[in-house]
Amino acid sequence: MIAQKKGMQANPSHLLPSELIDRCIGSQIWVIMKGDKEIVGTLRGFDVYVNMVLEDVQEIETTAEGKRITKLDQILLNGNNIAVLVPGGKPEDVDGTW
Amino acid sequence: MGEEEATVKEPLDLIKLSLDERIYVKCRGERELRGRLHAYDQHLNMILGEVEETVTTVEIDDETYEEIIKTQKRSIPFLFVRGDSVILISPPLRS
Amino acid sequence: MAEAGVVVGEAKTPSDFLKSIRGKPVIVKLNSGVDYRGILACLDGYMNIAMEQTEEYVNGQLKNKYGDAFIRGNNVLYISTVRQQ
């Protein structure tokens, strides 16, 4: 109980970032990498470095020539170059331009 | 000798088995090294001997916009490679 | 969350994934965009990888073949299973 109270003081939202990611297991997730790359897939698991196991993956690369999409079965994504995680996947109407 | 394959339990074992052999090293910055592996550590810092270094550069022709790929080679008797520049290491083909 | 044992049971952590792909054909993509296709021999906690029968693809084109290859983990973007036909 004491530990929990301490946690609540440090994190008034009552939800740790890792708990949020944990709630995404089994659902679609949209991963925006540092650089011009995005990855969409079903989250199967992750570790303390936020390396992630993803299934039915689409890798979206935005280059000068346009978009290139690679489909992959199951991947282990290195957490090192992840910038942003969006639970629920990528909405259809987002085309990558701001 | 046949047990060599069985001793590759972790990736660095592949490097251990290449000691005193000629290896290929792909580095950052389009740099390739071929030389004899004298020593290495867990960071992949390496001492190589009798090294041939190949540097590949791509230039764009100002007028035709064609890509001009240039390779420069030089021999270095002995060198130290800092591990963080290493991308890939390939031991010689075993036969 | 602790009582949701089913969810935890279904989760496949990175280390589960790595155990499941040893000896299997994989694609390793580097941050530079270069792909390596081959048989995964082994790997460690840094994502250093040892591969066999490795083929190097740059922009989808085969550029090189290596019997054995060691890839330094810091360059790795992802390790993927190969879609079974």
mmCIF file of N, CA, C and O in Angstrom, chain B residues 1 5 10 12-13 18-20 24 33 36 49 51 55 61 65 67 75-77 83 90 93-95:
data_model
loop_
_atom_site.group_PDB
_atom_site.id
_atom_site.type_symbol
_atom_site.label_atom_id
_atom_site.label_comp_id
_atom_site.label_asym_id
_atom_site.label_seq_id
_atom_site.Cartn_x
_atom_site.Cartn_y
_atom_site.Cartn_z
ATOM 1 N N MET B 1 37.257 -30.730 -34.979
ATOM 2 C CA MET B 1 37.066 -29.619 -35.903
ATOM 3 C C MET B 1 35.585 -29.452 -36.231
ATOM 4 O O MET B 1 35.070 -28.361 -36.269
ATOM 5 N N GLU B 5 31.061 -25.726 -35.344
ATOM 6 C CA GLU B 5 29.712 -25.221 -35.600
ATOM 7 C C GLU B 5 28.883 -25.235 -34.314
ATOM 8 O O GLU B 5 28.162 -24.314 -34.027
ATOM 9 N N GLU B 10 26.398 -18.050 -29.005
ATOM 10 C CA GLU B 10 26.008 -16.641 -29.043
ATOM 11 C C GLU B 10 26.747 -15.982 -30.196
ATOM 12 O O GLU B 10 27.780 -16.495 -30.637
ATOM 13 N N LEU B 12 28.770 -13.611 -30.680
ATOM 14 C CA LEU B 12 30.205 -13.300 -30.588
ATOM 15 C C LEU B 12 31.094 -14.530 -30.788
ATOM 16 O O LEU B 12 32.270 -14.390 -31.131
ATOM 17 N N ASP B 13 30.531 -15.737 -30.597
ATOM 18 C CA ASP B 13 31.310 -16.952 -30.864
ATOM 19 C C ASP B 13 31.764 -17.009 -32.315
ATOM 20 O O ASP B 13 32.817 -17.556 -32.631
ATOM 21 N N SER B 18 36.788 -16.721 -35.667
ATOM 22 C CA SER B 18 37.467 -16.067 -36.797
ATOM 23 C C SER B 18 38.834 -15.494 -36.420
ATOM 24 O O SER B 18 39.483 -14.884 -37.270
ATOM 25 N N LEU B 19 39.238 -15.657 -35.163
ATOM 26 C CA LEU B 19 40.552 -15.144 -34.749
ATOM 27 C C LEU B 19 41.643 -15.727 -35.640
ATOM 28 O O LEU B 19 41.638 -16.929 -35.949
ATOM 29 N N ASP B 20 42.568 -14.878 -36.054
ATOM 30 C CA ASP B 20 43.684 -15.241 -36.948
ATOM 31 C C ASP B 20 43.225 -15.602 -38.361
ATOM 32 O O ASP B 20 44.024 -16.061 -39.159
ATOM 33 N N TYR B 24 35.788 -10.114 -43.338
ATOM 34 C CA TYR B 24 35.242 -8.956 -44.046
ATOM 35 C C TYR B 24 34.453 -8.138 -43.025
ATOM 36 O O TYR B 24 33.659 -8.702 -42.265
ATOM 37 N N LEU B 33 36.337 -3.284 -44.917
ATOM 38 C CA LEU B 33 37.689 -3.695 -44.558
ATOM 39 C C LEU B 33 37.817 -5.205 -44.751
ATOM 40 O O LEU B 33 36.903 -5.958 -44.418
ATOM 41 N N ARG B 36 43.143 -9.547 -41.430
ATOM 42 C CA ARG B 36 43.278 -10.655 -40.488
ATOM 43 C C ARG B 36 42.908 -10.180 -39.086
ATOM 44 O O ARG B 36 43.412 -9.149 -38.625
ATOM 45 N N GLY B 49 45.043 -6.853 -39.158
ATOM 46 C CA GLY B 49 46.334 -6.740 -39.838
ATOM 47 C C GLY B 49 46.184 -6.975 -41.326
ATOM 48 O O GLY B 49 45.193 -7.574 -41.763
ATOM 49 N N VAL B 51 45.434 -5.097 -43.922
ATOM 50 C CA VAL B 51 44.064 -4.671 -44.239
ATOM 51 C C VAL B 51 43.989 -4.025 -45.615
ATOM 52 O O VAL B 51 44.865 -3.236 -45.984
ATOM 53 N N VAL B 55 36.613 2.281 -49.864
ATOM 54 C CA VAL B 55 35.632 3.331 -49.574
ATOM 55 C C VAL B 55 34.853 3.613 -50.853
ATOM 56 O O VAL B 55 35.443 3.852 -51.911
ATOM 57 N N ASP B 61 26.565 13.663 -61.202
ATOM 58 C CA ASP B 61 27.101 14.514 -62.267
ATOM 59 C C ASP B 61 26.269 15.789 -62.356
ATOM 60 O O ASP B 61 25.043 15.730 -62.433
ATOM 61 N N TYR B 65 23.103 14.513 -64.171
ATOM 62 C CA TYR B 65 22.500 13.978 -62.935
ATOM 63 C C TYR B 65 22.690 12.475 -62.782
ATOM 64 O O TYR B 65 21.981 11.830 -62.026
ATOM 65 N N GLU B 67 24.433 9.084 -61.488
ATOM 66 C CA GLU B 67 25.193 8.706 -60.306
ATOM 67 C C GLU B 67 26.532 8.124 -60.725
ATOM 68 O O GLU B 67 26.578 7.224 -61.564
ATOM 69 N N SER B 75 45.883 0.003 -48.847
ATOM 70 C CA SER B 75 46.362 -1.041 -47.929
ATOM 71 C C SER B 75 46.886 -0.402 -46.653
ATOM 72 O O SER B 75 47.584 0.605 -46.702
ATOM 73 N N ILE B 76 46.490 -0.987 -45.528
ATOM 74 C CA ILE B 76 46.966 -0.510 -44.226
ATOM 75 C C ILE B 76 47.508 -1.727 -43.481
ATOM 76 O O ILE B 76 46.799 -2.727 -43.338
ATOM 77 N N PRO B 77 48.766 -1.674 -43.033
ATOM 78 C CA PRO B 77 49.368 -2.873 -42.428
ATOM 79 C C PRO B 77 48.681 -3.320 -41.147
ATOM 80 O O PRO B 77 48.541 -4.512 -40.889
ATOM 81 N N GLY B 83 34.380 -0.257 -32.377
ATOM 82 C CA GLY B 83 33.214 -1.129 -32.548
ATOM 83 C C GLY B 83 31.952 -0.431 -33.009
ATOM 84 O O GLY B 83 31.160 -0.998 -33.764
ATOM 85 N N SER B 90 31.797 -10.698 -41.559
ATOM 86 C CA SER B 90 31.649 -12.027 -42.144
ATOM 87 C C SER B 90 32.976 -12.759 -42.111
ATOM 88 O O SER B 90 33.973 -12.270 -42.631
ATOM 89 N N LEU B 93 34.643 -18.061 -45.757
ATOM 90 C CA LEU B 93 33.804 -19.242 -46.004
ATOM 91 C C LEU B 93 34.512 -20.481 -45.477
ATOM 92 O O LEU B 93 35.688 -20.690 -45.736
ATOM 93 N N ARG B 94 33.779 -21.265 -44.713
ATOM 94 C CA ARG B 94 34.338 -22.542 -44.250
ATOM 95 C C ARG B 94 34.009 -23.591 -45.283
ATOM 96 O O ARG B 94 32.891 -23.661 -45.750
ATOM 97 N N SER B 95 34.980 -24.392 -45.588
ATOM 98 C CA SER B 95 34.668 -25.447 -46.554
ATOM 99 C C SER B 95 35.204 -26.785 -46.070
ATOM 100 O O SER B 95 35.918 -26.852 -45.090
#
